[in-house]
mmCIF file of C-alpha atoms and ligand atoms in Angstrom:
data_model
loop_
_atom_site.group_PDB
_atom_site.id
_atom_site.type_symbol
_atom_site.label_atom_id
_atom_site.label_comp_id
_atom_site.label_asym_id
_atom_site.label_seq_id
_atom_site.Cartn_x
_atom_site.Cartn_y
_atom_site.Cartn_z
ATOM 1 C CA MET A 1002 -0.041 -0.039 -0.008
ATOM 2 C CA GLY A 1003 0.858 3.816 -0.058
ATOM 3 C CA HIS A 1004 2.823 5.174 -3.168
ATOM 4 C CA CYS A 1005 2.440 3.871 -6.374
ATOM 5 C CA ILE A 1006 6.323 3.727 -7.252
ATOM 6 C CA VAL A 1007 7.149 2.183 -11.286
ATOM 7 C CA GLN A 1008 10.370 1.878 -11.931
ATOM 8 C CA GLU A 1009 9.749 2.399 -15.534
ATOM 9 C CA ALA A 1010 7.671 5.385 -14.996
ATOM 10 C CA GLU A 1011 10.319 6.889 -12.479
ATOM 11 C CA ALA A 1012 12.783 6.270 -15.481
ATOM 12 C CA ILE A 1013 11.064 8.639 -17.832
ATOM 13 C CA LEU A 1014 9.746 11.438 -15.443
ATOM 14 C CA ASP A 1015 11.042 15.317 -16.334
ATOM 15 C CA LYS A 1016 12.425 13.829 -19.686
ATOM 16 C CA GLU A 1017 11.219 15.391 -22.729
ATOM 17 C CA PHE A 1018 9.831 13.460 -25.497
ATOM 18 C CA PRO A 1019 9.996 15.614 -28.921
ATOM 19 C CA VAL A 1020 6.618 15.886 -31.097
ATOM 20 C CA LEU A 1021 6.535 17.701 -34.469
ATOM 21 C CA ASP A 1022 9.225 19.779 -35.252
ATOM 22 C CA LYS A 1023 9.201 21.782 -32.417
ATOM 23 C CA GLY A 1024 7.097 20.896 -29.428
ATOM 24 C CA PHE A 1025 7.392 17.818 -27.201
ATOM 25 C CA VAL A 1026 5.384 15.260 -24.008
ATOM 26 C CA ARG A 1027 7.085 15.452 -20.573
ATOM 27 C CA LEU A 1028 5.494 13.520 -17.936
ATOM 28 C CA VAL A 1029 5.272 15.599 -14.774
ATOM 29 C CA ASP A 1030 4.086 13.349 -11.972
ATOM 30 C CA TYR A 1031 1.952 10.547 -11.887
ATOM 31 C CA LEU A 1032 -0.274 9.011 -9.080
ATOM 32 C CA GLY A 1033 -1.106 5.469 -8.956
ATOM 33 C CA SER A 1034 -0.324 2.570 -11.519
ATOM 34 C CA ASP A 1035 -1.869 -1.154 -12.135
ATOM 35 C CA GLU A 1036 -1.775 -1.745 -8.489
ATOM 36 C CA ARG A 1037 -3.956 1.465 -7.789
ATOM 37 C CA ILE A 1038 -6.669 0.036 -10.042
ATOM 38 C CA VAL A 1039 -7.046 -3.303 -8.729
ATOM 39 C CA GLN A 1040 -6.590 -1.923 -4.898
ATOM 40 C CA SER A 1041 -9.467 0.303 -5.124
ATOM 41 C CA ALA A 1042 -11.550 -1.892 -7.178
ATOM 42 C CA ARG A 1043 -10.996 -4.736 -4.534
ATOM 43 C CA VAL A 1044 -11.547 -2.757 -1.586
ATOM 44 C CA SER A 1045 -15.332 -3.373 -0.965
ATOM 45 C CA TYR A 1046 -13.847 -7.029 -0.675
ATOM 46 C CA GLY A 1047 -11.046 -6.077 1.687
ATOM 47 C CA SER A 1048 -8.116 -7.636 -0.364
ATOM 48 C CA GLY A 1049 -5.426 -6.122 -2.082
ATOM 49 C CA THR A 1050 -2.942 -6.911 -5.219
ATOM 50 C CA LYS A 1051 -3.414 -10.710 -5.709
ATOM 51 C CA SER A 1052 -1.191 -12.490 -8.468
ATOM 52 C CA PHE A 1053 0.090 -10.384 -11.082
ATOM 53 C CA ARG A 1054 -2.214 -12.973 -13.419
ATOM 54 C CA GLU A 1055 -5.744 -12.685 -11.642
ATOM 55 C CA ASP A 1056 -4.694 -8.525 -11.384
ATOM 56 C CA LYS A 1057 -4.477 -8.792 -15.452
ATOM 57 C CA GLY A 1058 -7.914 -10.890 -15.534
ATOM 58 C CA LEU A 1059 -9.379 -7.921 -13.016
ATOM 59 C CA ILE A 1060 -8.039 -4.782 -14.914
ATOM 60 C CA ASN A 1061 -9.566 -6.719 -18.008
ATOM 61 C CA TYR A 1062 -12.749 -7.488 -16.332
ATOM 62 C CA LEU A 1063 -13.701 -4.095 -15.339
ATOM 63 C CA LEU A 1064 -13.135 -2.222 -18.457
ATOM 64 C CA ARG A 1065 -14.366 -4.852 -20.541
ATOM 65 C CA ASN A 1066 -17.720 -4.046 -18.467
ATOM 66 C CA ASP A 1067 -17.652 -0.272 -18.431
ATOM 67 C CA HIS A 1068 -16.581 -0.803 -14.173
ATOM 68 C CA THR A 1069 -14.106 2.710 -14.725
ATOM 69 C CA SER A 1070 -14.369 4.268 -11.592
ATOM 70 C CA PRO A 1071 -10.965 2.666 -10.439
ATOM 71 C CA PHE A 1072 -9.299 3.642 -13.476
ATOM 72 C CA GLU A 1073 -10.584 7.316 -12.364
ATOM 73 C CA GLN A 1074 -7.698 6.301 -9.356
ATOM 74 C CA VAL A 1075 -4.773 6.809 -11.447
ATOM 75 C CA ILE A 1076 -3.757 10.804 -12.391
ATOM 76 C CA PHE A 1077 -1.375 12.004 -14.464
ATOM 77 C CA THR A 1078 0.377 15.552 -15.051
ATOM 78 C CA PHE A 1079 1.601 16.163 -18.680
ATOM 79 C CA HIS A 1080 3.945 19.194 -19.618
ATOM 80 C CA THR A 1081 3.063 19.613 -23.640
ATOM 81 C CA LYS A 1082 4.308 22.106 -26.234
ATOM 82 C CA MET A 1083 1.967 22.181 -29.194
ATOM 83 C CA PRO A 1084 0.736 24.137 -32.095
ATOM 84 C CA VAL A 1085 -2.455 26.656 -31.471
ATOM 85 C CA PHE A 1086 -4.298 24.566 -33.804
ATOM 86 C CA VAL A 1087 -3.419 21.200 -31.991
ATOM 87 C CA ALA A 1088 -4.669 22.862 -28.324
ATOM 88 C CA ARG A 1089 -7.917 24.107 -29.938
ATOM 89 C CA GLN A 1090 -8.773 20.650 -31.058
ATOM 90 C CA TRP A 1091 -7.511 18.942 -27.310
ATOM 91 C CA VAL A 1092 -9.155 21.446 -25.333
ATOM 92 C CA ARG A 1093 -12.732 19.984 -26.415
ATOM 93 C CA HIS A 1094 -11.316 17.322 -23.998
ATOM 94 C CA ARG A 1095 -13.224 18.829 -20.778
ATOM 95 C CA THR A 1096 -12.522 16.526 -17.398
ATOM 96 C CA ALA A 1097 -8.826 17.446 -17.573
ATOM 97 C CA ARG A 1098 -7.151 20.589 -15.642
ATOM 98 C CA ILE A 1099 -5.120 22.953 -17.801
ATOM 99 C CA ASN A 1100 -2.685 25.528 -16.790
ATOM 100 C CA GLU A 1101 -1.981 27.664 -20.108
ATOM 101 C CA ILE A 1102 1.074 29.961 -20.867
ATOM 102 C CA SER A 1103 0.009 33.094 -20.684
ATOM 103 C CA GLY A 1104 0.425 35.759 -23.881
ATOM 104 C CA ARG A 1105 -0.840 38.641 -21.943
ATOM 105 C CA TYR A 1106 1.926 37.538 -19.112
ATOM 106 C CA SER A 1107 5.252 36.176 -21.470
ATOM 107 C CA VAL A 1108 6.408 37.094 -24.496
ATOM 108 C CA MET A 1109 5.638 34.098 -26.910
ATOM 109 C CA LYS A 1110 8.274 32.663 -28.377
ATOM 110 C CA ASN A 1111 9.004 32.923 -31.986
ATOM 111 C CA GLU A 1112 8.253 29.383 -32.329
ATOM 112 C CA PHE A 1113 5.742 28.215 -35.437
ATOM 113 C CA TYR A 1114 4.761 25.050 -36.732
ATOM 114 C CA VAL A 1115 6.008 24.177 -39.989
ATOM 115 C CA PRO A 1116 4.810 20.929 -41.669
ATOM 116 C CA ALA A 1117 7.498 18.400 -42.348
ATOM 117 C CA PRO A 1118 8.109 17.841 -46.409
ATOM 118 C CA GLU A 1119 6.296 14.427 -46.228
ATOM 119 C CA ASP A 1120 3.279 16.374 -44.454
ATOM 120 C CA VAL A 1121 1.964 18.265 -46.435
ATOM 121 C CA ALA A 1122 -0.841 16.903 -48.728
ATOM 122 C CA PHE A 1123 -3.543 17.806 -50.824
ATOM 123 C CA GLN A 1124 -7.307 17.993 -49.665
ATOM 124 C CA SER A 1125 -8.990 14.731 -49.561
ATOM 125 C CA GLN A 1126 -11.678 14.131 -52.086
ATOM 126 C CA ASP A 1127 -13.904 11.711 -49.966
ATOM 127 C CA ASN A 1128 -13.296 12.702 -46.155
ATOM 128 C CA LYS A 1129 -14.167 16.576 -45.687
ATOM 129 C CA GLN A 1130 -11.833 17.002 -43.237
ATOM 130 C CA GLY A 1131 -8.936 14.886 -43.925
ATOM 131 C CA ARG A 1132 -6.216 14.874 -46.271
ATOM 132 C CA SER A 1133 -5.004 12.873 -49.502
ATOM 133 C CA ASP A 1134 -2.690 9.556 -49.976
ATOM 134 C CA GLU A 1135 -2.045 11.404 -53.399
ATOM 135 C CA SER A 1136 1.799 12.209 -53.899
ATOM 136 C CA ILE A 1137 2.216 16.211 -53.691
ATOM 137 C CA PRO A 1138 5.067 17.347 -56.226
ATOM 138 C CA GLU A 1139 8.398 18.176 -54.816
ATOM 139 C CA GLU A 1140 8.621 21.470 -55.649
ATOM 140 C CA LEU A 1141 4.981 22.327 -54.200
ATOM 141 C CA ARG A 1142 5.882 21.002 -50.818
ATOM 142 C CA ASN A 1143 8.985 22.989 -50.650
ATOM 143 C CA SER A 1144 7.107 26.124 -51.543
ATOM 144 C CA VAL A 1145 4.211 25.845 -49.428
ATOM 145 C CA ARG A 1146 6.664 25.540 -46.156
ATOM 146 C CA GLU A 1147 8.493 28.509 -47.582
ATOM 147 C CA LYS A 1148 4.878 30.002 -48.102
ATOM 148 C CA LEU A 1149 4.204 29.442 -44.328
ATOM 149 C CA GLU A 1150 7.379 30.377 -42.994
ATOM 150 C CA GLU A 1151 7.627 33.615 -44.671
ATOM 151 C CA GLU A 1152 4.538 34.457 -43.097
ATOM 152 C CA GLN A 1153 5.060 33.075 -40.006
ATOM 153 C CA ASN A 1154 8.304 35.607 -39.799
ATOM 154 C CA ARG A 1155 6.403 38.572 -41.009
ATOM 155 C CA ILE A 1156 4.088 38.181 -38.817
ATOM 156 C CA TYR A 1157 6.503 37.776 -35.875
ATOM 157 C CA GLU A 1158 8.549 40.514 -36.643
ATOM 158 C CA ASN A 1159 4.915 42.740 -36.963
ATOM 159 C CA TYR A 1160 4.891 41.325 -32.964
ATOM 160 C CA ARG A 1161 8.482 41.891 -31.981
ATOM 161 C CA SER A 1162 7.977 45.721 -33.078
ATOM 162 C CA LEU A 1163 4.816 46.206 -31.317
ATOM 163 C CA LEU A 1164 6.183 44.895 -28.125
ATOM 164 C CA ASP A 1165 9.031 47.442 -29.324
ATOM 165 C CA GLU A 1166 6.663 50.363 -28.620
ATOM 166 C CA ASN A 1167 5.391 49.214 -25.848
ATOM 167 C CA VAL A 1168 2.145 48.092 -26.911
ATOM 168 C CA ALA A 1169 0.724 45.543 -24.253
ATOM 169 C CA ARG A 1170 1.193 42.032 -24.336
ATOM 170 C CA GLU A 1171 -2.018 41.230 -24.717
ATOM 171 C CA LEU A 1172 -2.955 43.537 -28.197
ATOM 172 C CA ALA A 1173 0.390 42.996 -29.541
ATOM 173 C CA ARG A 1174 -0.311 38.655 -30.067
ATOM 174 C CA VAL A 1175 -3.661 38.800 -31.784
ATOM 175 C CA ASN A 1176 -2.712 38.743 -35.043
ATOM 176 C CA LEU A 1177 -0.131 35.915 -33.685
ATOM 177 C CA PRO A 1178 -1.602 32.484 -35.733
ATOM 178 C CA LEU A 1179 -2.547 29.232 -35.019
ATOM 179 C CA SER A 1180 1.107 27.929 -35.920
ATOM 180 C CA LEU A 1181 2.290 29.585 -32.967
ATOM 181 C CA TYR A 1182 3.149 26.959 -30.436
ATOM 182 C CA THR A 1183 1.766 27.333 -27.016
ATOM 183 C CA GLU A 1184 2.388 25.132 -23.717
ATOM 184 C CA TRP A 1185 0.351 23.852 -20.751
ATOM 185 C CA TYR A 1186 0.489 21.420 -17.662
ATOM 186 C CA TRP A 1187 -2.241 18.945 -18.529
ATOM 187 C CA GLN A 1188 -3.942 16.900 -15.568
ATOM 188 C CA ILE A 1189 -6.153 13.901 -16.317
ATOM 189 C CA ASP A 1190 -7.324 10.762 -14.693
ATOM 190 C CA LEU A 1191 -6.797 7.755 -16.817
ATOM 191 C CA HIS A 1192 -10.763 6.897 -17.311
ATOM 192 C CA ASN A 1193 -10.783 10.131 -18.865
ATOM 193 C CA LEU A 1194 -7.530 10.065 -20.521
ATOM 194 C CA PHE A 1195 -8.540 6.750 -22.560
ATOM 195 C CA HIS A 1196 -11.675 8.792 -24.006
ATOM 196 C CA PHE A 1197 -8.847 11.188 -25.352
ATOM 197 C CA LEU A 1198 -6.359 8.751 -26.577
ATOM 198 C CA LYS A 1199 -9.306 6.862 -28.283
ATOM 199 C CA LEU A 1200 -10.165 9.970 -29.971
ATOM 200 C CA SER A 1201 -6.897 11.574 -31.238
ATOM 201 C CA MET A 1202 -5.113 8.080 -31.870
ATOM 202 C CA ASP A 1203 -8.103 7.382 -34.385
ATOM 203 C CA ALA A 1204 -6.901 6.848 -37.971
ATOM 204 C CA HIS A 1205 -9.106 9.850 -38.393
ATOM 205 C CA ALA A 1206 -7.737 12.432 -35.973
ATOM 206 C CA GLN A 1207 -5.908 14.909 -37.435
ATOM 207 C CA LYS A 1208 -2.051 13.678 -37.985
ATOM 208 C CA GLU A 1209 -0.897 16.638 -35.845
ATOM 209 C CA ILE A 1210 -3.179 15.907 -32.601
ATOM 210 C CA ARG A 1211 -2.528 11.880 -33.156
ATOM 211 C CA VAL A 1212 1.260 11.939 -33.097
ATOM 212 C CA TYR A 1213 0.965 13.585 -29.441
ATOM 213 C CA ALA A 1214 -1.740 10.740 -28.366
ATOM 214 C CA GLU A 1215 0.459 8.390 -29.558
ATOM 215 C CA GLU A 1216 2.887 9.534 -27.610
ATOM 216 C CA MET A 1217 0.850 9.843 -24.276
ATOM 217 C CA PHE A 1218 -0.132 6.676 -25.197
ATOM 218 C CA LYS A 1219 3.577 5.219 -24.717
ATOM 219 C CA ILE A 1220 4.347 7.175 -21.780
ATOM 220 C CA ALA A 1221 0.901 5.654 -20.088
ATOM 221 C CA SER A 1222 2.130 2.887 -20.877
ATOM 222 C CA LYS A 1223 5.094 2.523 -18.259
ATOM 223 C CA VAL A 1224 2.985 4.083 -15.236
ATOM 224 C CA CYS A 1225 -0.188 0.904 -15.770
ATOM 225 C CA PRO A 1226 1.233 -1.457 -18.572
ATOM 226 C CA VAL A 1227 -1.617 -3.611 -17.636
ATOM 227 C CA ALA A 1228 -4.386 -1.054 -17.934
ATOM 228 C CA MET A 1229 -3.175 0.424 -21.714
ATOM 229 C CA ASP A 1230 -3.048 -2.711 -23.005
ATOM 230 C CA ALA A 1231 -6.217 -3.809 -21.826
ATOM 231 C CA PHE A 1232 -7.345 -0.250 -23.454
ATOM 232 C CA GLU A 1233 -5.663 -1.254 -26.443
ATOM 233 C CA ASN A 1234 -7.779 -4.665 -26.526
ATOM 234 C CA HIS A 1235 -11.195 -3.442 -24.974
ATOM 235 C CA ILE A 1236 -11.115 0.312 -25.979
ATOM 236 C CA GLN A 1237 -8.862 1.704 -29.153
ATOM 237 C CA GLY A 1238 -9.167 -1.695 -30.927
ATOM 238 C CA SER A 1239 -12.525 -1.891 -30.591
ATOM 239 C CA VAL A 1240 -15.571 -1.176 -32.925
ATOM 240 C CA ARG A 1241 -19.154 -0.310 -32.715
ATOM 241 C CA PHE A 1242 -21.357 -2.204 -34.467
ATOM 242 C CA SER A 1243 -25.200 -1.355 -34.872
ATOM 243 C CA SER A 1244 -28.188 -3.566 -34.373
ATOM 244 C CA LYS A 1245 -28.571 -3.911 -38.316
ATOM 245 C CA GLU A 1246 -24.698 -4.381 -38.571
ATOM 246 C CA LEU A 1247 -24.798 -6.795 -35.828
ATOM 247 C CA ASP A 1248 -28.046 -8.631 -37.701
ATOM 248 C CA ALA A 1249 -25.752 -8.481 -40.755
ATOM 249 C CA LEU A 1250 -22.551 -10.041 -39.164
ATOM 250 C CA ASN A 1251 -24.519 -12.993 -37.740
ATOM 251 C CA SER A 1252 -25.787 -13.402 -41.072
ATOM 252 C CA VAL A 1253 -22.541 -13.586 -42.484
ATOM 253 C CA LEU A 1254 -21.029 -15.866 -40.670
ATOM 254 C CA GLY A 1255 -24.327 -18.194 -40.466
ATOM 255 C CA GLY A 1256 -23.385 -18.816 -44.590
ATOM 256 C CA GLY A 1257 -26.124 -16.088 -45.623
ATOM 257 C CA ALA A 1258 -26.284 -13.202 -47.327
ATOM 258 C CA ASN A 1259 -25.606 -9.481 -46.197
ATOM 259 C CA PRO A 1260 -28.757 -7.929 -45.916
ATOM 260 C CA LEU A 1261 -26.525 -4.501 -45.759
ATOM 261 C CA SER A 1262 -26.628 -2.131 -49.242
ATOM 262 C CA GLY A 1263 -25.794 1.363 -50.495
ATOM 263 C CA LYS A 1264 -24.083 3.571 -47.752
ATOM 264 C CA ASP A 1265 -24.919 0.909 -45.227
ATOM 265 C CA LEU A 1266 -22.937 -1.578 -46.455
ATOM 266 C CA GLU A 1267 -19.969 0.619 -47.751
ATOM 267 C CA ARG A 1268 -19.999 1.922 -43.702
ATOM 268 C CA PHE A 1269 -19.918 -1.990 -42.639
ATOM 269 C CA GLU A 1270 -17.075 -3.016 -44.929
ATOM 270 C CA ALA A 1271 -15.263 0.337 -44.057
ATOM 271 C CA LYS A 1272 -15.192 -0.428 -40.295
ATOM 272 C CA LEU A 1273 -13.861 -4.154 -41.316
ATOM 273 C CA ARG A 1274 -11.603 -3.142 -43.796
ATOM 274 C CA ASP A 1275 -9.845 -0.370 -41.351
ATOM 275 C CA ARG A 1276 -9.276 -2.919 -38.331
ATOM 276 C CA ARG A 1277 -7.799 -5.161 -41.112
ATOM 277 C CA GLN A 1278 -5.458 -2.095 -42.599
ATOM 278 C CA LEU A 1279 -4.470 -1.995 -39.010
HETATM 279 C C1 LIG B 1320 -12.230 13.342 -35.920
HETATM 280 C C2 LIG B 1320 -12.885 14.389 -34.823
HETATM 281 C C3 LIG B 1320 -13.551 15.670 -35.510
HETATM 282 C C4 LIG B 1320 -13.774 16.679 -35.082
HETATM 283 N N1 LIG B 1320 -14.447 17.687 -35.739
HETATM 284 C C5 LIG B 1320 -15.317 18.647 -34.895
HETATM 285 C C6 LIG B 1320 -15.869 19.427 -35.163
HETATM 286 O O1 LIG B 1320 -15.863 19.911 -36.634
HETATM 287 N N2 LIG B 1320 -16.199 20.561 -34.690
HETATM 288 C C7 LIG B 1320 -16.524 20.586 -33.402
HETATM 289 O O2 LIG B 1320 -16.937 21.653 -32.905
HETATM 290 N N3 LIG B 1320 -15.769 19.591 -33.058
HETATM 291 C C8 LIG B 1320 -15.355 18.830 -33.564
HETATM 292 N N4 LIG B 1320 -14.789 17.408 -32.565
HETATM 293 C C9 LIG B 1320 -14.481 17.411 -31.609
HETATM 294 C C10 LIG B 1320 -15.576 16.613 -30.609
HETATM 295 O O3 LIG B 1320 -17.036 17.029 -31.266
HETATM 296 C C11 LIG B 1320 -15.790 16.731 -29.286
HETATM 297 O O4 LIG B 1320 -15.969 17.758 -28.769
HETATM 298 C C12 LIG B 1320 -14.400 16.414 -28.657
HETATM 299 O O5 LIG B 1320 -13.775 15.123 -29.774
HETATM 300 C C13 LIG B 1320 -14.261 15.899 -27.103
HETATM 301 O O6 LIG B 1320 -14.958 14.823 -26.922
HETATM 302 P P1 LIG B 1320 -15.931 14.704 -25.811
HETATM 303 O O7 LIG B 1320 -16.993 15.523 -25.411
HETATM 304 O O8 LIG B 1320 -16.492 13.671 -25.455
HETATM 305 O O9 LIG B 1320 -14.759 14.328 -24.559
HETATM 306 P P2 LIG B 1320 -14.640 15.383 -23.171
HETATM 307 O O10 LIG B 1320 -15.260 16.751 -22.718
HETATM 308 O O11 LIG B 1320 -13.343 14.384 -22.556
HETATM 309 O O12 LIG B 1320 -15.863 14.114 -22.315
HETATM 310 C C14 LIG B 1320 -15.598 13.007 -22.077
HETATM 311 C C15 LIG B 1320 -16.909 12.385 -21.640
HETATM 312 O O13 LIG B 1320 -17.605 13.354 -20.395
HETATM 313 C C16 LIG B 1320 -18.998 14.093 -20.700
HETATM 314 N N5 LIG B 1320 -18.947 15.493 -20.365
HETATM 315 C C17 LIG B 1320 -17.889 16.334 -20.090
HETATM 316 N N6 LIG B 1320 -17.708 17.255 -19.814
HETATM 317 C C18 LIG B 1320 -19.196 17.211 -19.612
HETATM 318 C C19 LIG B 1320 -20.551 17.952 -19.242
HETATM 319 N N7 LIG B 1320 -20.083 19.534 -18.327
HETATM 320 N N8 LIG B 1320 -21.611 17.570 -18.873
HETATM 321 C C20 LIG B 1320 -22.166 16.450 -18.606
HETATM 322 N N9 LIG B 1320 -20.840 15.887 -19.414
HETATM 323 C C21 LIG B 1320 -20.033 16.324 -19.474
HETATM 324 C C22 LIG B 1320 -19.218 14.192 -22.173
HETATM 325 O O14 LIG B 1320 -20.447 13.644 -22.789
HETATM 326 C C23 LIG B 1320 -18.415 12.820 -22.803
HETATM 327 O O15 LIG B 1320 -19.273 11.787 -22.492
HETATM 328 C C24 LIG B 1320 -14.084 16.344 -33.464
HETATM 329 C C25 LIG B 1320 -13.823 15.523 -32.848
HETATM 330 C C26 LIG B 1320 -12.892 14.424 -33.579
HETATM 331 C C27 LIG B 1320 -12.161 13.536 -32.678
#
């Protein structure tokens, strides 16, 4: 009992794991571990940790059956640095506690996100919120990056010149773009981290937030490896089928015809295909 100390997590505390061109994720602190999940789940029976196999079975049982409150007993504090447009998506997760750098108080650094050449892409034709896999000519990749950088430099120079004229920092910063890097402390419990990771690690999430979620998944796996393994199995890797889709699955598995057609059939097949491509 007492503090849960996990050696693998201690070894990475305070280490900055680079993400994108100038960002990072850093685990500032953690409270609890796999052990705390089983301790709290077993509190009603008055018994703590049992064998590793039994604990693993319990953690999987809890997640499979949506008994999520023991996972709220594990808490992470991350320090992350990311572009403002990533933070805008991130902040939609309301169940975390945040403290962000203040552009009213601090002079913002000359740090902007420029996508790597391989990340410059055309608009996707079939997904209005995504990018296409079609290859893009190298000259165009380079010119996109140059245009972004040139504009970022110009905006930052104007920002600096307003500060030099003693304009208030809270006003001088109003034209700074979405590509500017911001940083925050973000504290969340494991149950809500699962929800964040499920959505942000999804193939349909924007790549620039996905890479942060993937790094945080790796970090959380140091703190509570069994729970993160159970998350991969029961949450991240799971697929939700509608009742019509389940009827179709049953029919096909029983050797019958697939009753779905049109868009319903397309969506159903896409779910199975996405899973096969993982
Ligand atoms: C691929 C993708 C595309 C998206 N596109 C858009 C878009 O175009 N426009 C847009 O605006 N958003 C968009 N979003 C954001 C999305 O709509 C959600 O706001 C975001 O994913 C956070 O989800 P959540 O509300 O479940 O999360 P959280 O805020 O983390 O909530 C977790 C759970 O707690 C519950 N909860 C949290 N706070 C409260 C509360 N105060 N009262 C009651 N219940 C609460 C939630 O209902 C949820 O079940 C997109 C998200 C994704 C993943």
